[in-house]
Structures are given as structure tokens and as C-alpha cells.
Short mmCIF file of C-alpha atoms (C1' of nucleotides) in Angstrom, two decimals:
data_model
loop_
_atom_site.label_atom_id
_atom_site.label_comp_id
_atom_site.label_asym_id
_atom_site.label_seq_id
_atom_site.Cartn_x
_atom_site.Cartn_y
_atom_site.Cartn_z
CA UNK X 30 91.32 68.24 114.73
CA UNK X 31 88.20 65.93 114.44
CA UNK X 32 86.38 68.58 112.12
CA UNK X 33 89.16 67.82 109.42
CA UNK X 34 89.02 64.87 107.67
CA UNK X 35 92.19 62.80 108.73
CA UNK X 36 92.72 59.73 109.02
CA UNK X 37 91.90 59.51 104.96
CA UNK X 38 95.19 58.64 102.66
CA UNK X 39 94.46 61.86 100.55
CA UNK X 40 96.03 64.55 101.82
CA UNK X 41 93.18 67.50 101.93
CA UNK X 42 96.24 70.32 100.96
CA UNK X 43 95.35 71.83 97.60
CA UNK X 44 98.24 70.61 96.02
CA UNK X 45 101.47 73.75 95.49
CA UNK X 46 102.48 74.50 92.44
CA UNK X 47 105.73 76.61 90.39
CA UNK X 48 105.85 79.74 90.29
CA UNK X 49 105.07 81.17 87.03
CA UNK X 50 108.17 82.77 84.93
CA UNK X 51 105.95 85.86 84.25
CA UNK X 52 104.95 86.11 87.62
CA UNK X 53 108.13 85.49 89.31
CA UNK X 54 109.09 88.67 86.86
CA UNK X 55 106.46 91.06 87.88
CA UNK X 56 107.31 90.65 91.66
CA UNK X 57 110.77 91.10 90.80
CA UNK X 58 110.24 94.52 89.01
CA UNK X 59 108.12 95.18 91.50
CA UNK X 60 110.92 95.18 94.49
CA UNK X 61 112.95 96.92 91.89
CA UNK X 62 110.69 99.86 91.18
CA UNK X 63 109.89 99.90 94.67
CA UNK X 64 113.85 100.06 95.79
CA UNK X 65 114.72 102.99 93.57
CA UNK X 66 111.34 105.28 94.93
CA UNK X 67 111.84 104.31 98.21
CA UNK X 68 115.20 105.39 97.87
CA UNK X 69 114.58 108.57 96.60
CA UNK X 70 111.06 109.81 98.28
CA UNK X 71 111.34 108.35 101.48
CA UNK X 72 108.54 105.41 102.74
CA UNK X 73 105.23 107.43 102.95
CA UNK X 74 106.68 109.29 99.88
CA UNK X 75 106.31 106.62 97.49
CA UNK X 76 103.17 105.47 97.17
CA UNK X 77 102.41 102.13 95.37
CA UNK X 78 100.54 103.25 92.68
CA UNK X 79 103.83 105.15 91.69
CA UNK X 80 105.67 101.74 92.63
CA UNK X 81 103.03 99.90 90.40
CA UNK X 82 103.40 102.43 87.75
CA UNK X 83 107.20 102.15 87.75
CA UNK X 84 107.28 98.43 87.83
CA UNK X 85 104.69 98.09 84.85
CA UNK X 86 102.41 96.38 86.78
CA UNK X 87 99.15 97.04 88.55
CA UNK X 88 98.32 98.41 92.19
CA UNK X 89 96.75 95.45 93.25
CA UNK X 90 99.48 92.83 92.10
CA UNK X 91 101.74 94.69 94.48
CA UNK X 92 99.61 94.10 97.18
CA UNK X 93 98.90 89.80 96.20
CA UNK X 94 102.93 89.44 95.44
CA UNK X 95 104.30 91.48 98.96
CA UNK X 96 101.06 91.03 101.06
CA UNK X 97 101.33 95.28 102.08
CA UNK X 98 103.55 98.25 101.51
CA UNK X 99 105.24 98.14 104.91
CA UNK X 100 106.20 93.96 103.95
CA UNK X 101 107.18 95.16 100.72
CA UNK X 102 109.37 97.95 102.21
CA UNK X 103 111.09 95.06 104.29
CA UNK X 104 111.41 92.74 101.32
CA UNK X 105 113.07 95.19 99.86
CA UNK X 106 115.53 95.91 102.45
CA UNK X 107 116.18 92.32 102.98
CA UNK X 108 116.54 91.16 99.81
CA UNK X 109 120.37 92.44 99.39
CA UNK X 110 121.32 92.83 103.07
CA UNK X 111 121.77 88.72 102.97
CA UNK X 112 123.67 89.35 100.18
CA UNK X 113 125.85 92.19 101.49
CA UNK X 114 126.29 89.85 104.62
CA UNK X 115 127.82 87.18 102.76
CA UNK X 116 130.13 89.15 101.12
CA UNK X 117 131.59 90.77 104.47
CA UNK X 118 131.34 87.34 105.50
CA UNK X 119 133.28 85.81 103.37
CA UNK X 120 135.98 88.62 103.28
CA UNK X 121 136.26 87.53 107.05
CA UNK X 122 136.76 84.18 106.49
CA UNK X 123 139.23 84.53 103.68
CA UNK X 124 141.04 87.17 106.15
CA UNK X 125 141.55 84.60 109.00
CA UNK X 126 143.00 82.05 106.45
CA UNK X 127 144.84 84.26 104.99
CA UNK X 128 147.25 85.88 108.08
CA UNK X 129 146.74 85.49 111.43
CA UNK X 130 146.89 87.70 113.62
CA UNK X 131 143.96 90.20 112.40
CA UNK X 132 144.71 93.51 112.07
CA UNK X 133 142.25 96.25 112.60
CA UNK X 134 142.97 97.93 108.90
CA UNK X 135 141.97 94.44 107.29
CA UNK X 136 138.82 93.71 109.82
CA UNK X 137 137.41 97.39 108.73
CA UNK X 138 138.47 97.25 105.01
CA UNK X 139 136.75 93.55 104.89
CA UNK X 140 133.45 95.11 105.89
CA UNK X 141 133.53 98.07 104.39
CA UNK X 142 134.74 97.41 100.85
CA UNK X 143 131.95 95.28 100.15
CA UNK X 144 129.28 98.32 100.63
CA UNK X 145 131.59 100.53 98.81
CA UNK X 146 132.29 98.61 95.72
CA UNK X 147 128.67 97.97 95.29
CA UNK X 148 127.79 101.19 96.10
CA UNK X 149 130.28 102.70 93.48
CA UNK X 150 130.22 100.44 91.00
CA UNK X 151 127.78 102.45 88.97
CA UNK X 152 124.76 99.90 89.00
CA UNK X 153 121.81 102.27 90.08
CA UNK X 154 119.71 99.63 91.73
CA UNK X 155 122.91 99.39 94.40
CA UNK X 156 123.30 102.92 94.40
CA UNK X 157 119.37 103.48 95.35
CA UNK X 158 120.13 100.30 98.19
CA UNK X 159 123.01 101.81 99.34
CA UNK X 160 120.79 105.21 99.94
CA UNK X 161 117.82 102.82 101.44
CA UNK X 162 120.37 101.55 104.68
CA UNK X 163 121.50 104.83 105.14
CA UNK X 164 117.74 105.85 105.36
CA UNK X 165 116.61 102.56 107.08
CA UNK X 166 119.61 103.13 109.73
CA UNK X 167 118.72 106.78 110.17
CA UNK X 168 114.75 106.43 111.27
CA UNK X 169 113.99 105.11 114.34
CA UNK X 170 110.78 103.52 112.47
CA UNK X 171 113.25 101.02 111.04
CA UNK X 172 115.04 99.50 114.16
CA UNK X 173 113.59 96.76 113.53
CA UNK X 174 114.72 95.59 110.51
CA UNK X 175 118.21 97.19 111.28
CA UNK X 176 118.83 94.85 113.87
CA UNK X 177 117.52 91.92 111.81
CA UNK X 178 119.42 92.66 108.98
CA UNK X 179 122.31 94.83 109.59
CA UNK X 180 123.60 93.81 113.60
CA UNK X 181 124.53 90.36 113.31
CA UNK X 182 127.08 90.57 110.61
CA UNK X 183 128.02 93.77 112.68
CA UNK X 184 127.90 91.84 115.90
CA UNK X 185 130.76 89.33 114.42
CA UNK X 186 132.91 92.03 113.44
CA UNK X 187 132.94 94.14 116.72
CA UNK X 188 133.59 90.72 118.38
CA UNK X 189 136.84 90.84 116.01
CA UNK X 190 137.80 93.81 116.71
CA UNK X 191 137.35 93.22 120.43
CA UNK X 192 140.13 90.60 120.11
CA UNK X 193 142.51 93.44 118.98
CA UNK X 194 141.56 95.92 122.08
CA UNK X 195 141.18 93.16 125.16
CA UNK X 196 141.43 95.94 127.76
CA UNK X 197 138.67 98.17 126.08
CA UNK X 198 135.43 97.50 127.20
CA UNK X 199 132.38 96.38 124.37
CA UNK X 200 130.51 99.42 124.66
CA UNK X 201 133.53 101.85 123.25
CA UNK X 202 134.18 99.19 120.52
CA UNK X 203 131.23 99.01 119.61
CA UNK X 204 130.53 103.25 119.52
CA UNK X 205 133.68 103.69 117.26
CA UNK X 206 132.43 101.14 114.90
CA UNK X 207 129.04 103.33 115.05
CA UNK X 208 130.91 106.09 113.76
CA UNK X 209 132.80 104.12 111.28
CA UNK X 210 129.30 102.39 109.48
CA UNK X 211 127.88 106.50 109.84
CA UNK X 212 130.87 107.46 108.40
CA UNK X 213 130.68 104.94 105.52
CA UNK X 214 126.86 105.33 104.69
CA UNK X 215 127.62 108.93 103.99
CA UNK X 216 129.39 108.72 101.27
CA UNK X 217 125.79 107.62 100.44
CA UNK X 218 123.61 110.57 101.90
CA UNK X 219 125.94 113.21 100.96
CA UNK X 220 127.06 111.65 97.38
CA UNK X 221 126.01 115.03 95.97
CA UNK X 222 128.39 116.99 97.65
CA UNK X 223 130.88 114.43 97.24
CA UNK X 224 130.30 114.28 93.27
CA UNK X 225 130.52 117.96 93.07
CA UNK X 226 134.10 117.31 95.05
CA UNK X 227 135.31 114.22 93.34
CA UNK X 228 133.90 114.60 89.50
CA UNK X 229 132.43 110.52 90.17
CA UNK X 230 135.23 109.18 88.31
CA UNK X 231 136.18 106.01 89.05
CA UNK X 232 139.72 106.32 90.47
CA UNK X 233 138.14 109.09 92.62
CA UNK X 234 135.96 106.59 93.96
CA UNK X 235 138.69 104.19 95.04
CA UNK X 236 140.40 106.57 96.30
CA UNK X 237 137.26 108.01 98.82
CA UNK X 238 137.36 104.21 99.47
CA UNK X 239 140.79 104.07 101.06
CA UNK X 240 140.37 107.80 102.76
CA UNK X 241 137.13 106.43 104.68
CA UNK X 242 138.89 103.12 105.65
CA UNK X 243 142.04 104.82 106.89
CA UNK X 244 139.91 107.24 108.12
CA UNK X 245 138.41 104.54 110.48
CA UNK X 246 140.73 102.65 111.38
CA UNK X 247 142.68 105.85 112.84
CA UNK X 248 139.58 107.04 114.55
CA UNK X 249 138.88 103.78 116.21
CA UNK X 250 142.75 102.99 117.03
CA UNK X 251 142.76 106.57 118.79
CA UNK X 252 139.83 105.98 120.73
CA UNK X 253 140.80 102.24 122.23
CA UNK X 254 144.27 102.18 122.97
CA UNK X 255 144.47 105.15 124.49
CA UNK B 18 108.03 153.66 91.18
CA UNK B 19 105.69 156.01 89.71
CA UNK B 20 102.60 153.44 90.24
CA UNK B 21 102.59 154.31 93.92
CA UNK B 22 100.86 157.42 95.55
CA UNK B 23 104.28 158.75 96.72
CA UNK B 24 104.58 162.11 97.37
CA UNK B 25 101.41 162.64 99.22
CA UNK B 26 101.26 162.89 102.86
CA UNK B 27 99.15 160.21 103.67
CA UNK B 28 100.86 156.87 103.20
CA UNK B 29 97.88 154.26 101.75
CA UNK B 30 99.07 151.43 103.06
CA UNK B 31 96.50 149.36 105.45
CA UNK B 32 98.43 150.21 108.46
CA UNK B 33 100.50 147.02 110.34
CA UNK B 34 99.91 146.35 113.55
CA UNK B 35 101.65 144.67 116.30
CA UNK B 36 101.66 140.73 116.91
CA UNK B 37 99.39 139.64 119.41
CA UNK B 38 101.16 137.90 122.58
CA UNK B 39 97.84 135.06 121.49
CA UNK B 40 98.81 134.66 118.30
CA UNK B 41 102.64 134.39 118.89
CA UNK B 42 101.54 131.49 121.64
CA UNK B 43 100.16 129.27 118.82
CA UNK B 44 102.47 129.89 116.61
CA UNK B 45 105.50 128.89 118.53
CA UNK B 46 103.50 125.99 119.93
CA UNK B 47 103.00 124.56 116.68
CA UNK B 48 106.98 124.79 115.28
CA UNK B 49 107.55 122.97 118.94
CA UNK B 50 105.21 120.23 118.32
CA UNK B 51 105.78 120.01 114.36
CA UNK B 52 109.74 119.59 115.63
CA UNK B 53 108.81 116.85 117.33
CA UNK B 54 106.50 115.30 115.15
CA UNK B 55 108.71 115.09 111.71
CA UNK B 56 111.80 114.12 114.19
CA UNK B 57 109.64 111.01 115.13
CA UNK B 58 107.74 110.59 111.77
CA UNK B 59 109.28 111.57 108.97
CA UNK B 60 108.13 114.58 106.87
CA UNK B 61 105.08 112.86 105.68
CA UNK B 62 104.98 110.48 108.25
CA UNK B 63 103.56 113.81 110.26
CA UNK B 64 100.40 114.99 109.03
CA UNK B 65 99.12 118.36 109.83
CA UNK B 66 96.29 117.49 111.61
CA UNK B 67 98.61 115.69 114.14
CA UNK B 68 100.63 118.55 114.58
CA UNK B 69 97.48 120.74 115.41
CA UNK B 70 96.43 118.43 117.63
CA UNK B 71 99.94 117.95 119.35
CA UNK B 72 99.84 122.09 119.37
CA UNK B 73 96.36 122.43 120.48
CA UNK B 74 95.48 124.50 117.31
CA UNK B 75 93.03 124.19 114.73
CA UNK B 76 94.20 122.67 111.54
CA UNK B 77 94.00 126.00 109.32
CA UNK B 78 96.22 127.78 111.86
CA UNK B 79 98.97 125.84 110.64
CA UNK B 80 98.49 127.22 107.24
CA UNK B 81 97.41 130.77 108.66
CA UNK B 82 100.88 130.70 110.73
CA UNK B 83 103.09 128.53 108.41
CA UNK B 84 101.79 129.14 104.84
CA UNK B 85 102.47 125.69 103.72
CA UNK B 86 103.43 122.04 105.10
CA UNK B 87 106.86 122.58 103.39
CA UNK B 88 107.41 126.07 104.62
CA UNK B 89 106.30 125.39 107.95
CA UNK B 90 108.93 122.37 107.65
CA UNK B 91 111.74 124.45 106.66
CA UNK B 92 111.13 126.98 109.66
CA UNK B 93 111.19 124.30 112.11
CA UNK B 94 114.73 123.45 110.49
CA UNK B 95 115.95 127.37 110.34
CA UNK B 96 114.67 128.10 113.57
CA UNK B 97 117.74 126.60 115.25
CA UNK B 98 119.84 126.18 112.88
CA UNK B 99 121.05 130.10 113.19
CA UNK B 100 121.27 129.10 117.35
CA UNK B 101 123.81 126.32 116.46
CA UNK B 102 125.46 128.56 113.96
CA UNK B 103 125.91 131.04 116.45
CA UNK B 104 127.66 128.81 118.73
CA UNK B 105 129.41 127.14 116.46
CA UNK B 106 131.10 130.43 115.27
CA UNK B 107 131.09 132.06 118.74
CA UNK B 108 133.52 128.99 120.01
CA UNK B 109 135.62 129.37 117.00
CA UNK B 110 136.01 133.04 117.35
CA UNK B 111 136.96 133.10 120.97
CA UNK B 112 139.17 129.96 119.74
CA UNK B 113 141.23 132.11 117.56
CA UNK B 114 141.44 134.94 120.75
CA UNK B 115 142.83 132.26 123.00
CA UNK B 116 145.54 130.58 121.05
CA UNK B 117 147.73 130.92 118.07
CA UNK B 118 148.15 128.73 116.08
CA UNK B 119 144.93 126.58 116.40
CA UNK B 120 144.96 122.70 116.33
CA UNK B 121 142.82 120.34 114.60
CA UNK B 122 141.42 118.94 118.25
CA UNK B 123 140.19 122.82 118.79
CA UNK B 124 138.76 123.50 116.23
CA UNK B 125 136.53 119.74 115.67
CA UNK B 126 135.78 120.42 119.38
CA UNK B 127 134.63 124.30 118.70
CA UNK B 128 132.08 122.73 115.42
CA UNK B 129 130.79 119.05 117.07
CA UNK B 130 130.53 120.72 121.28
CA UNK B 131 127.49 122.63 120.38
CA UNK B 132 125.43 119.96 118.77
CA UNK B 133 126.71 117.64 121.17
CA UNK B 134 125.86 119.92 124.52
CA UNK B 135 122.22 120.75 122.85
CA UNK B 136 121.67 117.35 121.81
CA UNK B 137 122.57 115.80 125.24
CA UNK B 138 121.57 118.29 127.26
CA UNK B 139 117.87 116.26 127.95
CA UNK B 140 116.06 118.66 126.30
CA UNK B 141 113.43 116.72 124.29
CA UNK B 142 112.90 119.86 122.32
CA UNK B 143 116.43 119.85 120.97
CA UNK B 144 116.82 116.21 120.92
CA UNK B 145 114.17 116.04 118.54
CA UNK B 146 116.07 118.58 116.53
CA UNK B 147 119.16 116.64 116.36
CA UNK B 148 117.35 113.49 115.04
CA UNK B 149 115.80 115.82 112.70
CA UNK B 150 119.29 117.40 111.12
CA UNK B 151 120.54 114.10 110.36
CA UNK B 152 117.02 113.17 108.46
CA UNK B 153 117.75 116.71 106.53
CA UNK B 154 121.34 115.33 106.27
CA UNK B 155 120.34 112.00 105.02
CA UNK B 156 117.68 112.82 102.78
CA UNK B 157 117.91 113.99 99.10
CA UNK B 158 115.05 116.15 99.43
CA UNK B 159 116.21 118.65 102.05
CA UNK B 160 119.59 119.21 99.93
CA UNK B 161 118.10 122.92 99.81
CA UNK B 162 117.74 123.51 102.90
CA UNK B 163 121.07 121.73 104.14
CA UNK B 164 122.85 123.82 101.91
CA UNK B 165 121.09 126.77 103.38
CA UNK B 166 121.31 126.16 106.88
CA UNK B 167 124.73 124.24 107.82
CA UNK B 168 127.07 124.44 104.61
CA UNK B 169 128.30 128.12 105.08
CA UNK B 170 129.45 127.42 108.79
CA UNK B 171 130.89 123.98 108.05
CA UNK B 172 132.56 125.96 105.24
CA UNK B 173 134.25 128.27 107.48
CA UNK B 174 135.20 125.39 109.27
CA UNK B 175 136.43 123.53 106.29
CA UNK B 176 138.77 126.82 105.35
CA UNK B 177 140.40 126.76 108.75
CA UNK B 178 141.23 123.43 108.85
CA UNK B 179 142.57 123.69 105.52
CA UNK B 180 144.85 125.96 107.25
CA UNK B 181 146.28 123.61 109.03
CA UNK B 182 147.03 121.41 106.11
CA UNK B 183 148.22 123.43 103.51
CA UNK B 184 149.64 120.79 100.81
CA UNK B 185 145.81 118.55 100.64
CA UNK B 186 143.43 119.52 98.10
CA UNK B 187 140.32 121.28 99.26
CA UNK B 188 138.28 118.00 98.22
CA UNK B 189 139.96 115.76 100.53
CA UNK B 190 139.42 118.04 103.86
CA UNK B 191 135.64 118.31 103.04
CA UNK B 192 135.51 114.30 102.37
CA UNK B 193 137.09 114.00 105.77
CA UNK B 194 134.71 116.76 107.30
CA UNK B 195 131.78 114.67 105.81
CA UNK B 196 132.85 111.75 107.83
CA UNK B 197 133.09 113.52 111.01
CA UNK B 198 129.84 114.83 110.90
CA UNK B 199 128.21 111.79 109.61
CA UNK B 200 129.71 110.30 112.93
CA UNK B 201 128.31 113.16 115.15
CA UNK B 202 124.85 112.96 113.51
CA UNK B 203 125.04 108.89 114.45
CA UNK B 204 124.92 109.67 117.77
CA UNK B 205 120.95 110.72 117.33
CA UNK B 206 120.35 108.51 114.97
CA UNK B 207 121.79 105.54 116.89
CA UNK B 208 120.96 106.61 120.20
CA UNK B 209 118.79 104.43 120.42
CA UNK B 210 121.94 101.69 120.19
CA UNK B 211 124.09 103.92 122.24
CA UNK B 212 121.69 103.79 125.03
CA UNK B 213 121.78 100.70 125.37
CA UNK B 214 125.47 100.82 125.68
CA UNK B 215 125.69 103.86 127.60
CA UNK B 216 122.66 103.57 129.93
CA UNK B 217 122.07 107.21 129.59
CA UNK B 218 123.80 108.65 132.52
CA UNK B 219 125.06 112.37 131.98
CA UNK B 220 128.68 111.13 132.84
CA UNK B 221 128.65 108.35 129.61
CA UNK B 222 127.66 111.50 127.86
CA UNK B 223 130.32 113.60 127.95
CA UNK B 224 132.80 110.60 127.33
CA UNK B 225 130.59 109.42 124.21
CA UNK B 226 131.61 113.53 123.49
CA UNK B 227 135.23 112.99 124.18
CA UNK B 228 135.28 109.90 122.24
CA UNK B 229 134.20 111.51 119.10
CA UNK B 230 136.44 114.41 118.77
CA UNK B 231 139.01 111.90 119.38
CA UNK B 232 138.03 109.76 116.45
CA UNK B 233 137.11 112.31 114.42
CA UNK B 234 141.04 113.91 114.92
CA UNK B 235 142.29 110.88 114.72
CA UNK B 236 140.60 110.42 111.54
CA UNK B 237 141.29 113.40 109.90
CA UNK B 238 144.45 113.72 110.79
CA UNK B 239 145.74 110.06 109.49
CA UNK B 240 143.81 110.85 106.18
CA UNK B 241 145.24 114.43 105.45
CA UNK B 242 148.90 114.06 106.72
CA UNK B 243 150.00 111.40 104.53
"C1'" DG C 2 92.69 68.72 76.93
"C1'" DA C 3 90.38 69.41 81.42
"C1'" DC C 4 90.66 70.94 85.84
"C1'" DA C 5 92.39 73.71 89.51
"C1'" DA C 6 95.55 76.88 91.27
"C1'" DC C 7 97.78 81.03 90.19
"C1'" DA C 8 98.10 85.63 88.35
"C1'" DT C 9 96.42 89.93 86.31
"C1'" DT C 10 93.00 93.32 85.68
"C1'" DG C 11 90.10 97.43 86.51
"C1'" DA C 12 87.12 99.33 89.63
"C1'" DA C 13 85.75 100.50 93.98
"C1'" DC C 14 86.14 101.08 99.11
"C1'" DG C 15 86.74 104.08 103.21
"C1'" DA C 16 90.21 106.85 105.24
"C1'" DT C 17 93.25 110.50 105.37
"C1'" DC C 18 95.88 113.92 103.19
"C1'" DG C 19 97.00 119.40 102.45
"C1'" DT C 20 94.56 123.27 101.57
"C1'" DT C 21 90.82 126.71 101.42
"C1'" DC C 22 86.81 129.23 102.79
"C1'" DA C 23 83.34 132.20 105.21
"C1'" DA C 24 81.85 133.24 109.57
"C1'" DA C 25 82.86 134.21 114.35
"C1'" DT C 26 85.98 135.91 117.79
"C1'" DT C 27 89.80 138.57 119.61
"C1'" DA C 28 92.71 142.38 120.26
"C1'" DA C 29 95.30 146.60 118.72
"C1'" DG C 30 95.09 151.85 117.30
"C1'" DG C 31 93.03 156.17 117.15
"C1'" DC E 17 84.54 152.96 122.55
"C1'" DC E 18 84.63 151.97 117.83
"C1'" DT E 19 86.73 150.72 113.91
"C1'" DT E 20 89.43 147.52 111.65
"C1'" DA E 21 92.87 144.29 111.08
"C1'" DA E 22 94.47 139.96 112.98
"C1'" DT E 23 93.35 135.54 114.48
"C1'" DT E 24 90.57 131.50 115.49
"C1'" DT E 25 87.11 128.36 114.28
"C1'" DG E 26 84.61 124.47 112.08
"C1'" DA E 27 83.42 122.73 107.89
"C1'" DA E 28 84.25 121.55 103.39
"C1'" DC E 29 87.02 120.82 99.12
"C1'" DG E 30 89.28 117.66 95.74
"C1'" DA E 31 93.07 114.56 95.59
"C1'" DT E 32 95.46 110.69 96.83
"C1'" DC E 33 96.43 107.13 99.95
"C1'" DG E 34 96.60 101.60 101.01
"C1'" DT E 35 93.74 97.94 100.54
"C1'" DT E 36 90.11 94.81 98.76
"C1'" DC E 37 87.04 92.70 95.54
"C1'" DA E 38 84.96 89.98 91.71
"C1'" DA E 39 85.89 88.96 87.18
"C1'" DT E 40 89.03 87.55 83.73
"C1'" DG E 41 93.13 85.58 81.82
"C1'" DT E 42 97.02 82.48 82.29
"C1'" DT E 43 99.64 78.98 83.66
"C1'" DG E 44 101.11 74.23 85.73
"C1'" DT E 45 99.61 69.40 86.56
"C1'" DC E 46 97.30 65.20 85.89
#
DNA sequence: GACAACATTGAACGATCGTTCAAATTAAGG
DNA sequence: CCTTAATTTGAACGATCGTTCAATGTTGTC
């Protein structure tokens, strides 16, 4: 306290600045490049001077813009999960004006459709996302951020659903919808076999869409009101 | 053909000899530990030298055993994989003994009891393997040696069910046979969720078991008997 | 336009990676 | 028991890893 010197009217903080346009860029390409290798080598697969390489940008600017590789991993991760939240979100919201009461179809369909149609919609950086939660959800490195990013939004939707089943305790709600987000995020993991099934046309697509949200909804019906 | 001494009495090869009970020893003790190792870490995550160590083995017995860090990965895959093949097939063979005609429940029970039973069993051995099929599953890399491994058995699978549902495409049963075994592979990958929901008693077990097939028929059924 | 904060660059650091090698040790076959 | 192949050992290889550094270039702010 007394080594600092207070009391002055300047205030000793080296005055912030803007970011830069260019350097707001190179950060950006950076979480981009690092997004799509992540996605398709795995953490310690990537390294960053591939990452670096892919962004066009040096080894050590990844390191000044995301402070380290495991940050940058979580940046990464985080940077559309807020995103992806909102739009479940919102679906909710828009659900409980819409009709009351909630069914289970429209609870499930609001927070599924959201992954799916960015998933599906053909932009690659989703597509490598949508591969980087299934692989963040699968490793028990990644708990972490999985229940940062991914078990709130989940959190409010079991919650729903636990409306529709009063008699079924948490813990079985909350398996079921376990299977249903596994169930989702491998249309992900296993897109190769499913392009080889469905040709990755775009009706084909919709249609997976609706057989893994009726899929669901039986499963979960079947195991709660039994 | 005519390159080798054939013919002649004395065969020129260098004479095999048996295995040593030593050398099986180490070898066997480094699949276990490499099993456990890429189940907790990741393919690269798990470096040689920590699976020697975790084997008690010297680094270049890995290669002198395994040939490779890949190959050695791939036979810690295969090993079991045949094991849960076996069982898989065994169930539905004595299935199609027992009764005529088979049902959907029977025959989801006969693929997912196996994993299930080895998986929950307590053996950290297998539980490591588990956690380790649904990294194969999830990752692009291992396509190979998913295809290898688990795709002719879940085909047979596949054609019985189909069986059963004679007027939906081909495509359509394999989507849905994707989903349930996405779910089944969540179980390791979430157990560390589940646990907390389940407490880990032997009893919770089986009815996390139960509850699957259930969803999983459930599932199937509302998406392939439209 | 001058100053300071920010950003990029290219090189280097030590650590660890998978693999290979020659020498030493062990065990099977005649 | 003696030969010889199989196995273990410890060290070393080159490559690549994530991170750090000082120097240089580039902006925003007064």
C-alpha cells in the first residue's frame, strides 16, 4: 500500500488502450485455425506451430493473444458454447410463451435443434465445433470445462423436464437426457458412417434431425413413466 | 517359388522357438498398463515412456513387443474387442435357440449386456477399456480400427433387427443403432456424471442397465414403426 | 508528430517425444 | 552343456513439443 504512490491525483495505471483491427484479426484466425485442428487431431495432436501455421500467424503470437495452449483450447470451446446456450435459451423462452403446458417433444426439440442446425448447416467451422463437444464431453480431461460450459443450460432443461415426470426422481431424468445429448453428439462422431448412409443432402439431414428427436423423446418417455 | 531351397531335406529356416513364460509377462503387462494409460490420456496424451514405467519395462521393450506406438495402440483395442464380439454373438445365438420370433428388447439386450456387465463389473482393467471404445468411437482417427473391430458384429445386429422391420430402409435402422450405442458408450464417458447420480452401488448399476435397453427400444422402436 | 503501449517477428530455450542401436543377459533346443 | 535365438538393458538419436525472449514494427492517444 504505502510503497505505491497514492494519495497523488494521477492515477499510476499505464493508461488501456483499443484493440488494434489487425490484431483483433490475428487472434481471431487464431481460435479459428486452432478449432478446426483441434477438432480433427485431438489436443496433444495439434500442436501450435501447426495452429500458427494454419492461422497465418506466428508461434509466439499464439502464445501473447491466448496466454497457453491449454487457455487457448478453452477459449476455443467457450467461445460458441455461450452462443449455443443462448440459442437453446431462447427456444425455451419462446416455448413457454408460446403454449403452456410444455411438452417433452418441444423441451427436447428446443435444445437439440439448435446443435443440429448448426451442426448441419454446412459451415465447417460449426461442423469442426460440433466434433470439439463431442470430444470435450468424451475425455475426462475436459470435465471441467463441460460443466462450465455445457451443464447449466443442461441443468435448466432437466429441471423442465422434471416438471413433466413429478414422480420420477432427478437422477433418472437426468440419465435419459445423458443418453439423449450422447445420442445427439453422434451424429457428430460417427458423421462418416452417417454420410455414407444418408448421401449429406440436405433433406437427409432434416430428416436425421427429426429421427434423433423422436428418437429421444420415446426413449426418455419409456424410461419415466413407466 | 523356385527362389527357395525346396526340395532338399533340410529346411534353412533359422528354426522358431517357443515364447518364453518371461517374455510373455512383459508383454501382457505392458497392453494392461498402455490400456489404462490411453483410456486416461488420450493416445498422445500417453507417452511410451509412461507406459514402460506403468509396466515396469524398459522403454525399447515396448517397441521390441509392440513394433510401433500405433500398433501397440491398435492391439490394446483388438485384444478385447474379439472377447466382446464373442459375447455379443454368443447371446444372440443362444437368443435365436430360445425363442422364435425374436423382439427388438432381445436382441438390444443380447448387443449392449456384454459391454454393460464388463464395463460395470469393477474391473479397472475393462473399465478402462470401455472409456477407451468410445474415444475410438469418437475420434476420426481410429475410423480404421472401429471399422475393424465393432462394425461386422453391429452389422449382424443391424441385419436382424432389420428383420423385424421389414418396410424401413437399411439407413434408418443403422441411424437408430448409432444412437443406441452412442447412449451405451455415455455411460463411460459420463460416468463420471452418473456417479454422482448413482453413487456407485452395484444395485444402481444394473437399473442404469435396465434403463438403457429401455430407452434404446423405446427409441428405436418409435423411430422405425412410423 | 512524439510518446507509449501494443503487436509481430525470428530465434532460441529446455524438455520430452518415438525410435533405434549395440551390448549384456536369459532361456530354449539339440 | 553349449550353441543360438530371444529378450532385456541403458544410452543415444534426431525431431518436435510449448514456452520465452529481445528486437522490431505498428498502432492508438495526447
Amino acid at each position: 500500500m504505502s510503497s505505491i504512490s497514492s494519495g497523488s491525483a494521477s492515477p499510476r495505471q499505464p493508461r488501456r488502450r483499443a484493440v488494434s483491427k489487425r490484431s483483433l484479426a490475428t487472434s481471431l484466425s487464431i481460435l479459428n485455425a486452432a478449432e478446426r485442428l483441434f477438432a480433427e487431431r485431438g489436443y496433444e495432436g495439434a500442436s501450435i506451430r501447426d495452429i500458427a501455421k494454419a492461422a497465418g500467424a506466428q508461434v509466439a503470437s499464439v502464445n501473447f493473444h491466448h496466454v497457453s495452449k491449454e487457455t487457448l483450447f478453452e477459449r476455443v470451446v467457450e467461445r460458441r458454447a455461450s452462443e449455443l446456450s443462448k440459442l437453446r435459451l431462447d427456444a425455451l423462452a419462446e416455448l413457454k410463451q408460446k403454449q403452456q403446458p410444455l411438452t417433452l417433444e418441444a423441451l427436447l426439440s428446443a435444445f437439440l435443434r439448435p446443435y443440429l442446425e448448426k451442426a448441419g448447416a454446412g459451415d465447417p467451422q460449426w461442423l469442426a465445433y460440433a466434433r470439439l463437444v463431442a470430444m470435450v464431453s468424451a475425455e475426462a480431461r475436459w470435465h471441467k470445462i463441460s460443466e462450465r460450459c455445457f451443464d447449466p443450460t443442461a441443468g435448466v432443461f432437466i429441471a423442465e423436464i422434471a416438471k413433466l415426470f413429478p414422480r420420477v426422481s432427478g437422477s433418472a431424468i437426468a440419465v435419459s437426457f445423458i443418453f439423449s445429448v450422447a445420442s445427439m453428439l453422434s451424429l457428430s462422431t460417427s458423421s462418416w458412417r452417417i454420410e455414407a448412409l444418408a448421401g449429406g443432402n440436405q433433406q437427409a439431414m432434416d430428416q436425421l434431425a427429426n429421427q434423433l428427436i423422436r428418437f429421444c423423446e420415446a426413449g426418455m418417455r419409456a424410461t419415466l413413466e413407466a
